Amino acid sequence: MARDAHATRQRLLEAATAEFAEHGIAGARVDRVAAAAGCNKALIYSYFGNKDDLFEAAFARTIAEFYELVPFDAGDLPAYAGRLFDHYEAHPVTLRLSTWYRLERGNGVLPAVSAVNSVRLERLRQAQVDGAVATHFDPVQLLVLLQAIPAAWATTNPELADASTREFRRRTVVDAVKKLLA
Amino acid sequence: MARDAHATRQRLLEAATAEFAEHGIAGARVDRVAAAAGCNKALIYSYFGNKDDLFEAAFARTIAEFYELVPFDAGDLPAYAGRLFDHYEAHPVTLRLSTWYRLERGNGVLPAVSAVNSVRLERLRQAQVDGAVATHFDPVQLLVLLQAIPAAWATTNPELADASTREFRRRTVVDAVKKLLA
DNA sequence: ACTCTCTAACTAACTGGATAGTTACATAAC
DNA sequence: GTTATGTAACTATCCAGTTAGTTAGAGAGT
């Protein structure tokens, strides 16, 4: 078989992302990760160090990708919420991984996330100063609600989501954010 | 030592609730549950069958308690949301256990939760018919949002919650629901 | 009140399998 | 020929679950 360390590492990272998203850290199996990547598990230890660091790498990559795919827009928060919803429906791995992280890693502050939050808070503040965003809610309040509302359907008992169309679910999110800003 | 099967079972259930809330199913250790309950782990298998059924029992008890402590009120949804928020802050175990459940048990529908949701949806429908609740949002949409918003602070990056007062966080939840119903 | 029997309640030690991580080697490719 | 890349087999430990007991205590009999 052709040898390509970089390609192998990518396949391992992708397999790990799926495995951790599905099973969490404690429930994931490094043998399964290696099997899904089509290589030996000794490579996991060679490239990543240990299971924990493999998880960190998978998580960091998912978060980085997420921020890239769903850029914030303080100028149109309902549209941003809609895109966030779209991303969560298309990529359940993102929300699942961050949920596992919060449960298994404890409530430690994530530097990468904090940095992004700081920037967003400043943008929201500026948008309110510019009159582009209603000032009923503080920027912190808005940011917290903007994160929770697009994830609402993914965190409810499934029969509520299953009984509705994608468009209905999306409209719920977008309209809720519009209402908050009315 | 005095022997009391019922008391032992309760202590095991309480210890299990804490252990599963903290570590989830895969990460929990039956040895730790027994140690916390002050008895031998063979009793776990005697009373509950296996680790999975122990989790089910701990979860069912937490959910039943939760519904009892935070009754739904279609007549005053902002107040209900505030109480839900209060419960989540006072009892992190509730949200943590249900989050572990959703991640580790997959998106199976929970009969106990579905039953409660059905009743609540009917109450919301009736409240809208009576004109007591605004009809901008469908009952399903309202229920989903009413579940997500009170949990918003518990699911965000911690520095946002840590930098705010409890009253500020509570007001965010109550005001957000008021806004949705405006 | 005491003794004895029986059993529900409980325990210490064990088992078999699973698992993260390692090692000693093989081999592709430069 | 050398080395980066990769593997099969191994190891030590962990863990859910079980087993073969022990014992607390209830109840009957005296």
Tab-separated table of C-alpha atoms (C1' of nucleotides) in Angstrom:
chain	number	residue	atom	x	y	z
A	1	MET	CA	0.000	0.000	0.000
A	2	ALA	CA	1.145	3.515	-0.804
A	3	ARG	CA	2.469	5.337	2.218
A	4	ASP	CA	1.462	8.826	3.057
A	5	ALA	CA	1.780	9.924	6.666
A	6	HIS	CA	-0.270	13.048	6.148
A	7	ALA	CA	-3.129	11.174	4.493
A	8	THR	CA	-3.075	8.532	7.240
A	9	ARG	CA	-3.203	11.192	9.914
A	10	GLN	CA	-6.198	12.841	8.213
A	11	ARG	CA	-8.071	9.554	7.949
A	12	LEU	CA	-7.384	8.875	11.630
A	13	LEU	CA	-8.617	12.318	12.570
A	14	GLU	CA	-11.789	11.871	10.530
A	15	ALA	CA	-12.416	8.426	11.977
A	16	ALA	CA	-11.755	9.747	15.479
A	17	THR	CA	-14.153	12.666	14.960
A	18	ALA	CA	-16.937	10.273	14.012
A	19	GLU	CA	-16.126	7.838	16.823
A	20	PHE	CA	-15.966	10.525	19.552
A	21	ALA	CA	-19.103	12.235	18.228
A	22	GLU	CA	-20.973	8.961	18.460
A	23	HIS	CA	-19.572	7.556	21.704
A	24	GLY	CA	-17.816	10.312	23.625
A	25	ILE	CA	-14.347	9.904	25.124
A	26	ALA	CA	-15.037	7.110	27.625
A	27	GLY	CA	-17.189	5.176	25.183
A	28	ALA	CA	-14.925	5.515	22.138
A	29	ARG	CA	-12.579	2.693	21.232
A	30	VAL	CA	-9.137	3.339	19.679
A	31	ASP	CA	-9.354	-0.031	17.917
A	32	ARG	CA	-12.511	1.149	16.161
A	33	VAL	CA	-10.884	4.433	15.185
A	34	ALA	CA	-7.946	2.613	13.615
A	35	ALA	CA	-10.209	0.127	11.853
A	36	ALA	CA	-12.358	2.923	10.405
A	37	ALA	CA	-9.200	4.730	9.238
A	38	GLY	CA	-7.900	1.516	7.670
A	39	CYS	CA	-4.637	1.371	9.607
A	40	ASN	CA	-3.082	0.029	12.819
A	41	LYS	CA	-3.830	1.645	16.151
A	42	ALA	CA	-0.144	2.007	16.986
A	43	LEU	CA	-0.236	4.940	14.558
A	44	ILE	CA	-2.703	6.723	16.793
A	45	TYR	CA	-0.077	6.757	19.517
A	46	SER	CA	2.612	7.684	17.033
A	47	TYR	CA	0.698	10.680	15.613
A	48	PHE	CA	-1.415	11.862	18.550
A	49	GLY	CA	0.112	10.563	21.759
A	50	ASN	CA	-2.893	9.055	23.495
A	51	LYS	CA	-6.658	8.793	23.347
A	52	ASP	CA	-7.231	12.093	25.132
A	53	ASP	CA	-5.005	14.040	22.810
A	54	LEU	CA	-6.672	12.368	19.848
A	55	PHE	CA	-9.980	13.685	21.140
A	56	GLU	CA	-8.528	17.174	21.599
A	57	ALA	CA	-7.248	17.124	18.034
A	58	ALA	CA	-10.605	15.939	16.674
A	59	PHE	CA	-12.458	18.561	18.698
A	60	ALA	CA	-10.136	21.435	17.728
A	61	ARG	CA	-10.467	20.552	14.052
A	62	THR	CA	-14.275	20.371	14.259
A	63	ILE	CA	-14.512	23.725	16.033
A	64	ALA	CA	-12.130	25.412	13.590
A	65	GLU	CA	-14.120	24.050	10.649
A	66	PHE	CA	-17.353	25.118	12.299
A	67	TYR	CA	-16.257	28.740	12.745
A	68	GLU	CA	-15.117	28.758	9.138
A	69	LEU	CA	-18.341	27.303	7.749
A	70	VAL	CA	-20.708	29.450	9.816
A	71	PRO	CA	-19.271	32.939	10.106
A	72	PHE	CA	-20.981	35.329	12.515
A	73	ASP	CA	-22.963	38.254	11.126
A	74	ALA	CA	-23.948	40.904	13.661
A	75	GLY	CA	-25.654	42.718	10.805
A	76	ASP	CA	-28.253	39.997	10.244
A	77	LEU	CA	-28.657	37.874	13.373
A	78	PRO	CA	-31.817	36.021	12.240
A	79	ALA	CA	-30.019	34.922	9.057
A	80	TYR	CA	-26.982	33.900	11.070
A	81	ALA	CA	-29.227	31.840	13.384
A	82	GLY	CA	-30.776	30.203	10.321
A	83	ARG	CA	-27.347	29.229	8.983
A	84	LEU	CA	-26.350	27.907	12.391
A	85	PHE	CA	-29.485	25.783	12.385
A	86	ASP	CA	-28.643	24.563	8.873
A	87	HIS	CA	-25.164	23.597	9.989
A	88	TYR	CA	-26.432	21.695	13.027
A	89	GLU	CA	-28.849	19.713	10.868
A	90	ALA	CA	-26.232	18.975	8.212
A	91	HIS	CA	-23.423	18.297	10.681
A	92	PRO	CA	-24.763	16.752	13.887
A	93	VAL	CA	-21.156	15.924	14.792
A	94	THR	CA	-20.445	19.553	15.707
A	95	LEU	CA	-23.066	19.845	18.404
A	96	ARG	CA	-22.531	16.306	19.608
A	97	LEU	CA	-18.787	16.765	20.017
A	98	SER	CA	-19.136	20.035	21.876
A	99	THR	CA	-21.802	18.475	24.107
A	100	TRP	CA	-19.537	15.536	24.927
A	101	TYR	CA	-16.783	18.046	25.602
A	102	ARG	CA	-18.881	19.990	28.076
A	103	LEU	CA	-19.965	16.810	29.893
A	104	GLU	CA	-16.663	14.930	29.899
A	105	ARG	CA	-14.169	17.764	30.090
A	106	GLY	CA	-16.034	19.649	32.763
A	107	ASN	CA	-16.804	23.332	32.463
A	108	GLY	CA	-13.348	24.498	31.686
A	109	VAL	CA	-13.200	27.583	29.520
A	110	LEU	CA	-12.147	26.851	25.952
A	111	PRO	CA	-9.595	29.479	24.901
A	112	ALA	CA	-10.485	29.138	21.219
A	113	VAL	CA	-14.173	29.587	21.967
A	114	SER	CA	-13.588	32.423	24.446
A	115	ALA	CA	-11.557	34.321	21.885
A	116	VAL	CA	-14.316	34.009	19.300
A	117	ASN	CA	-16.942	34.981	21.884
A	118	SER	CA	-15.000	38.126	22.775
A	119	VAL	CA	-14.891	39.230	19.159
A	120	ARG	CA	-18.586	38.538	18.735
A	121	LEU	CA	-19.525	40.430	21.886
A	122	GLU	CA	-17.628	43.444	20.609
A	123	ARG	CA	-19.384	43.214	17.240
A	124	LEU	CA	-22.762	42.996	18.912
A	125	ARG	CA	-21.921	45.996	21.095
A	126	GLN	CA	-20.880	47.990	18.064
A	127	ALA	CA	-23.984	46.925	16.142
A	128	GLN	CA	-26.136	48.186	19.028
A	129	VAL	CA	-24.203	51.469	19.164
A	130	ASP	CA	-24.781	51.791	15.377
A	131	GLY	CA	-28.463	51.174	15.881
A	132	ALA	CA	-28.330	48.052	13.709
A	133	VAL	CA	-29.360	45.732	16.579
A	134	ALA	CA	-32.044	46.378	19.182
A	135	THR	CA	-30.758	47.112	22.688
A	136	HIS	CA	-33.435	45.302	24.681
A	137	PHE	CA	-30.905	42.564	25.412
A	138	ASP	CA	-27.278	42.984	26.433
A	139	PRO	CA	-24.705	41.552	23.951
A	140	VAL	CA	-23.899	38.696	26.389
A	141	GLN	CA	-27.583	37.808	26.615
A	142	LEU	CA	-27.933	37.916	22.855
A	143	LEU	CA	-24.899	35.715	22.281
A	144	VAL	CA	-26.085	33.093	24.762
A	145	LEU	CA	-29.576	33.036	23.236
A	146	LEU	CA	-28.145	32.989	19.687
A	147	GLN	CA	-26.222	29.861	20.593
A	148	ALA	CA	-29.110	28.074	22.290
A	149	ILE	CA	-32.002	28.783	19.935
A	150	PRO	CA	-30.502	27.261	16.731
A	151	ALA	CA	-29.726	24.111	18.783
A	152	ALA	CA	-33.209	23.842	20.267
A	153	TRP	CA	-34.533	21.183	17.904
A	154	ALA	CA	-31.390	19.071	18.313
A	155	THR	CA	-31.800	19.037	22.085
A	156	THR	CA	-35.509	18.357	22.439
A	157	ASN	CA	-37.265	14.979	22.682
A	158	PRO	CA	-37.013	13.668	19.106
A	159	GLU	CA	-40.736	13.173	18.411
A	160	LEU	CA	-41.201	16.976	18.376
A	161	ALA	CA	-38.537	17.364	15.693
A	162	ASP	CA	-39.573	14.196	13.830
A	163	ALA	CA	-43.162	15.453	13.544
A	164	SER	CA	-42.117	18.663	11.819
A	165	THR	CA	-40.550	19.647	8.505
A	166	ARG	CA	-37.073	21.037	8.204
A	167	GLU	CA	-38.509	24.337	7.007
A	168	PHE	CA	-40.835	24.528	9.992
A	169	ARG	CA	-37.929	23.930	12.361
A	170	ARG	CA	-35.779	26.475	10.574
A	171	ARG	CA	-38.539	29.090	10.619
A	172	THR	CA	-38.951	28.551	14.363
A	173	VAL	CA	-35.314	29.487	14.913
A	174	VAL	CA	-35.235	32.457	12.563
A	175	ASP	CA	-38.576	33.836	13.813
A	176	ALA	CA	-37.566	33.413	17.442
A	177	VAL	CA	-34.441	35.480	16.892
A	178	LYS	CA	-36.447	38.086	14.985
A	179	LYS	CA	-38.895	38.295	17.862
A	180	LEU	CA	-36.075	38.779	20.367
A	181	LEU	CA	-34.794	41.671	18.318
A	182	ALA	CA	-38.188	43.283	17.719
B	1	MET	CA	-24.589	-2.944	60.950
B	2	ALA	CA	-28.367	-2.618	60.761
B	3	ARG	CA	-29.856	-4.088	57.638
B	4	ASP	CA	-32.441	-2.299	55.572
B	5	ALA	CA	-32.845	-3.307	51.945
B	6	HIS	CA	-35.006	-0.318	51.070
B	7	ALA	CA	-32.566	2.165	52.564
B	8	THR	CA	-29.668	0.461	50.811
B	9	ARG	CA	-31.476	0.613	47.495
B	10	GLN	CA	-32.177	4.334	47.953
B	11	ARG	CA	-28.565	5.069	48.784
B	12	LEU	CA	-27.444	3.114	45.699
B	13	LEU	CA	-29.886	5.038	43.520
B	14	GLU	CA	-28.679	8.373	44.885
B	15	ALA	CA	-25.034	7.404	44.481
B	16	ALA	CA	-25.752	6.176	40.941
B	17	THR	CA	-27.553	9.407	40.030
B	18	ALA	CA	-24.525	11.441	41.049
B	19	GLU	CA	-22.080	9.085	39.349
B	20	PHE	CA	-23.965	8.939	36.033
B	21	ALA	CA	-24.566	12.719	36.070
B	22	GLU	CA	-20.863	13.280	36.464
B	23	HIS	CA	-19.449	10.586	34.181
B	24	GLY	CA	-22.213	9.276	31.944
B	25	ILE	CA	-22.871	5.562	31.400
B	26	ALA	CA	-19.566	4.538	29.797
B	27	GLY	CA	-17.496	6.610	32.213
B	28	ALA	CA	-19.319	5.627	35.404
B	29	ARG	CA	-17.871	2.885	37.601
B	30	VAL	CA	-20.114	0.484	39.542
B	31	ASP	CA	-17.375	0.150	42.158
B	32	ARG	CA	-17.568	3.893	42.774
B	33	VAL	CA	-21.368	3.785	43.018
B	34	ALA	CA	-21.188	1.029	45.665
B	35	ALA	CA	-18.429	2.831	47.566
B	36	ALA	CA	-20.438	6.067	47.613
B	37	ALA	CA	-23.496	4.162	48.824
B	38	GLY	CA	-21.473	2.424	51.523
B	39	CYS	CA	-22.134	-1.126	50.433
B	40	ASN	CA	-20.867	-3.929	48.187
B	41	LYS	CA	-21.359	-3.731	44.441
B	42	ALA	CA	-22.945	-7.189	44.331
B	43	LEU	CA	-26.037	-5.436	45.679
B	44	ILE	CA	-26.253	-3.317	42.564
B	45	TYR	CA	-26.730	-6.501	40.534
B	46	SER	CA	-29.095	-7.877	43.133
B	47	TYR	CA	-31.359	-4.784	43.162
B	48	PHE	CA	-30.995	-3.401	39.627
B	49	GLY	CA	-29.759	-6.185	37.366
B	50	ASN	CA	-26.890	-4.485	35.556
B	51	LYS	CA	-25.214	-1.129	35.020
B	52	ASP	CA	-27.567	-0.131	32.206
B	53	ASP	CA	-30.688	-0.789	34.238
B	54	LEU	CA	-29.144	1.076	37.143
B	55	PHE	CA	-28.779	4.069	34.844
B	56	GLU	CA	-32.393	3.712	33.664
B	57	ALA	CA	-33.588	3.657	37.271
B	58	ALA	CA	-31.489	6.716	38.178
B	59	PHE	CA	-32.706	8.569	35.102
B	60	ALA	CA	-36.378	7.689	35.590
B	61	ARG	CA	-36.245	8.849	39.192
B	62	THR	CA	-34.580	12.135	38.243
B	63	ILE	CA	-37.119	12.850	35.500
B	64	ALA	CA	-40.085	12.008	37.733
B	65	GLU	CA	-38.719	14.276	40.428
B	66	PHE	CA	-38.082	17.003	37.895
B	67	TYR	CA	-41.665	16.999	36.577
B	68	GLU	CA	-42.910	17.111	40.140
B	69	LEU	CA	-40.666	19.993	41.173
B	70	VAL	CA	-41.203	22.139	38.072
B	71	PRO	CA	-44.873	21.855	37.005
B	72	PHE	CA	-45.807	23.357	33.663
B	73	ASP	CA	-47.953	26.498	33.588
B	74	ALA	CA	-49.426	27.431	30.196
B	75	GLY	CA	-51.032	30.405	31.909
B	76	ASP	CA	-47.688	32.053	32.716
B	77	LEU	CA	-44.958	30.791	30.418
B	78	PRO	CA	-42.302	33.381	31.355
B	79	ALA	CA	-42.692	32.436	35.040
B	80	TYR	CA	-42.511	28.756	34.152
B	81	ALA	CA	-39.306	29.413	32.165
B	82	GLY	CA	-37.900	31.236	35.192
B	83	ARG	CA	-38.648	28.286	37.460
B	84	LEU	CA	-37.111	25.909	34.938
B	85	PHE	CA	-33.991	28.064	34.941
B	86	ASP	CA	-33.981	28.037	38.756
B	87	HIS	CA	-34.206	24.259	38.785
B	88	TYR	CA	-31.356	23.855	36.301
B	89	GLU	CA	-29.114	26.101	38.371
B	90	ALA	CA	-30.025	24.362	41.646
B	91	HIS	CA	-29.984	20.832	40.194
B	92	PRO	CA	-27.369	20.543	37.422
B	93	VAL	CA	-27.833	16.770	37.644
B	94	THR	CA	-31.178	16.983	35.820
B	95	LEU	CA	-29.858	18.588	32.659
B	96	ARG	CA	-26.613	16.629	32.767
B	97	LEU	CA	-28.395	13.290	33.061
B	98	SER	CA	-30.785	14.059	30.243
B	99	THR	CA	-27.885	15.254	28.078
B	100	TRP	CA	-25.938	12.040	28.731
B	101	TYR	CA	-29.126	10.153	27.914
B	102	ARG	CA	-29.529	11.855	24.563
B	103	LEU	CA	-25.874	11.300	23.649
B	104	GLU	CA	-25.462	7.743	24.924
B	105	ARG	CA	-28.929	6.320	24.401
B	106	GLY	CA	-29.347	7.726	20.933
B	107	ASN	CA	-32.398	9.627	19.864
B	108	GLY	CA	-34.934	7.099	20.951
B	109	VAL	CA	-38.196	8.644	22.050
B	110	LEU	CA	-38.725	8.582	25.794
B	111	PRO	CA	-42.323	7.451	26.493
B	112	ALA	CA	-42.457	9.303	29.817
B	113	VAL	CA	-41.269	12.514	28.185
B	114	SER	CA	-43.496	12.103	25.112
B	115	ALA	CA	-46.539	11.666	27.326
B	116	VAL	CA	-45.758	14.858	29.213
B	117	ASN	CA	-45.050	16.698	25.947
B	118	SER	CA	-48.439	15.655	24.565
B	119	VAL	CA	-50.252	17.028	27.588
B	120	ARG	CA	-48.293	20.268	27.413
B	121	LEU	CA	-48.927	20.721	23.699
B	122	GLU	CA	-52.661	20.361	24.306
B	123	ARG	CA	-52.508	22.906	27.143
B	124	LEU	CA	-50.640	25.351	24.922
B	125	ARG	CA	-53.175	24.858	22.118
B	126	GLN	CA	-56.044	25.485	24.536
B	127	ALA	CA	-54.308	28.555	25.986
B	128	GLN	CA	-53.993	29.962	22.457
B	129	VAL	CA	-57.620	29.199	21.713
B	130	ASP	CA	-58.522	30.996	24.954
B	131	GLY	CA	-56.405	33.954	23.889
B	132	ALA	CA	-54.140	33.568	26.913
B	133	VAL	CA	-51.058	32.868	24.790
B	134	ALA	CA	-50.033	34.659	21.599
B	135	THR	CA	-50.425	32.632	18.429
B	136	HIS	CA	-47.360	33.841	16.557
B	137	PHE	CA	-45.712	30.499	17.301
B	138	ASP	CA	-47.254	27.038	17.002
B	139	PRO	CA	-47.496	25.050	20.295
B	140	VAL	CA	-44.739	22.687	19.119
B	141	GLN	CA	-42.450	25.637	18.406
B	142	LEU	CA	-43.232	27.174	21.769
B	143	LEU	CA	-42.562	23.950	23.636
B	144	VAL	CA	-39.210	23.426	21.924
B	145	LEU	CA	-38.134	27.007	22.621
B	146	LEU	CA	-39.418	26.835	26.214
B	147	GLN	CA	-37.158	23.841	26.781
B	148	ALA	CA	-34.069	25.345	25.144
B	149	ILE	CA	-34.074	28.908	26.488
B	150	PRO	CA	-34.006	28.093	30.231
B	151	ALA	CA	-31.034	25.783	29.515
B	152	ALA	CA	-29.139	28.352	27.457
B	153	TRP	CA	-26.744	29.445	30.196
B	154	ALA	CA	-25.982	25.862	31.164
B	155	THR	CA	-24.985	25.026	27.597
B	156	THR	CA	-22.855	28.008	26.680
B	157	ASN	CA	-19.123	28.469	27.128
B	158	PRO	CA	-18.776	28.987	30.885
B	159	GLU	CA	-17.042	32.363	30.864
B	160	LEU	CA	-20.277	33.972	29.626
B	161	ALA	CA	-22.225	32.558	32.565
B	162	ASP	CA	-19.388	33.099	35.032
B	163	ALA	CA	-19.203	36.787	34.152
B	164	SER	CA	-22.865	37.392	34.972
B	165	THR	CA	-25.057	37.346	38.061
B	166	ARG	CA	-27.728	34.750	38.660
B	167	GLU	CA	-30.405	37.457	38.426
B	168	PHE	CA	-29.019	38.642	35.108
B	169	ARG	CA	-29.097	35.126	33.715
B	170	ARG	CA	-32.600	34.530	35.021
B	171	ARG	CA	-33.857	37.800	33.591
B	172	THR	CA	-32.408	36.820	30.203
B	173	VAL	CA	-34.542	33.680	30.196
B	174	VAL	CA	-37.745	35.288	31.446
B	175	ASP	CA	-37.422	38.317	29.149
B	176	ALA	CA	-36.648	36.141	26.144
B	177	VAL	CA	-39.836	34.135	26.668
B	178	LYS	CA	-41.816	37.360	27.213
B	179	LYS	CA	-40.450	38.694	23.947
B	180	LEU	CA	-41.406	35.540	22.076
B	181	LEU	CA	-44.951	35.924	23.326
B	182	ALA	CA	-45.189	39.658	22.606
C	1	DA	C1'	-35.329	-13.742	78.573
C	2	DC	C1'	-32.767	-16.883	76.082
C	3	DT	C1'	-31.598	-20.074	72.396
C	4	DC	C1'	-31.799	-21.872	67.953
C	5	DT	C1'	-32.964	-21.918	63.111
C	6	DC	C1'	-33.547	-19.934	58.896
C	7	DT	C1'	-33.143	-16.584	55.512
C	8	DA	C1'	-32.756	-11.937	53.712
C	9	DA	C1'	-29.251	-8.879	53.335
C	10	DC	C1'	-24.791	-8.348	52.566
C	11	DT	C1'	-19.536	-9.145	51.399
C	12	DA	C1'	-14.701	-10.614	49.714
C	13	DA	C1'	-12.738	-12.566	46.222
C	14	DC	C1'	-12.824	-13.975	41.788
C	15	DT	C1'	-13.449	-14.351	36.519
C	16	DG	C1'	-13.416	-13.521	31.762
C	17	DG	C1'	-13.179	-10.252	28.648
C	18	DA	C1'	-12.132	-5.662	27.186
C	19	DT	C1'	-9.020	-1.919	26.577
C	20	DA	C1'	-5.325	1.683	26.207
C	21	DG	C1'	-0.956	1.655	25.257
C	22	DT	C1'	3.701	-0.644	23.865
C	23	DT	C1'	7.144	-3.297	21.484
C	24	DA	C1'	9.703	-5.570	18.238
C	25	DC	C1'	9.612	-6.075	13.924
C	26	DA	C1'	8.389	-5.557	8.575
C	27	DT	C1'	8.413	-2.972	4.531
C	28	DA	C1'	7.798	0.897	1.225
C	29	DA	C1'	10.167	4.275	-0.702
C	30	DC	C1'	13.823	7.519	-1.298
D	1	DG	C1'	21.307	1.123	2.556
D	2	DT	C1'	18.629	3.817	5.457
D	3	DT	C1'	14.690	5.513	7.416
D	4	DA	C1'	9.937	6.876	7.624
D	5	DT	C1'	5.794	4.567	7.764
D	6	DG	C1'	3.353	0.966	9.160
D	7	DT	C1'	1.850	-3.720	11.568
D	8	DA	C1'	0.982	-8.050	14.503
D	9	DA	C1'	1.288	-9.413	18.718
D	10	DC	C1'	1.688	-8.453	23.268
D	11	DT	C1'	1.071	-6.497	28.160
D	12	DA	C1'	-0.742	-4.759	32.224
D	13	DT	C1'	-4.587	-3.029	33.952
D	14	DC	C1'	-9.267	-2.228	34.289
D	15	DC	C1'	-13.990	-3.434	34.685
D	16	DA	C1'	-18.786	-5.460	34.687
D	17	DG	C1'	-20.603	-9.079	36.511
D	18	DT	C1'	-20.594	-13.560	39.460
D	19	DT	C1'	-19.924	-16.779	43.138
D	20	DA	C1'	-19.451	-18.807	47.327
D	21	DG	C1'	-19.656	-17.572	51.175
D	22	DT	C1'	-20.893	-14.659	56.017
D	23	DT	C1'	-23.900	-12.490	59.149
D	24	DA	C1'	-27.724	-9.719	61.105
D	25	DG	C1'	-31.914	-10.245	62.661
D	26	DA	C1'	-36.702	-12.120	62.778
D	27	DG	C1'	-39.402	-15.527	64.647
D	28	DA	C1'	-40.487	-19.820	67.035
D	29	DG	C1'	-39.985	-22.600	70.962
D	30	DT	C1'	-38.903	-23.184	75.639
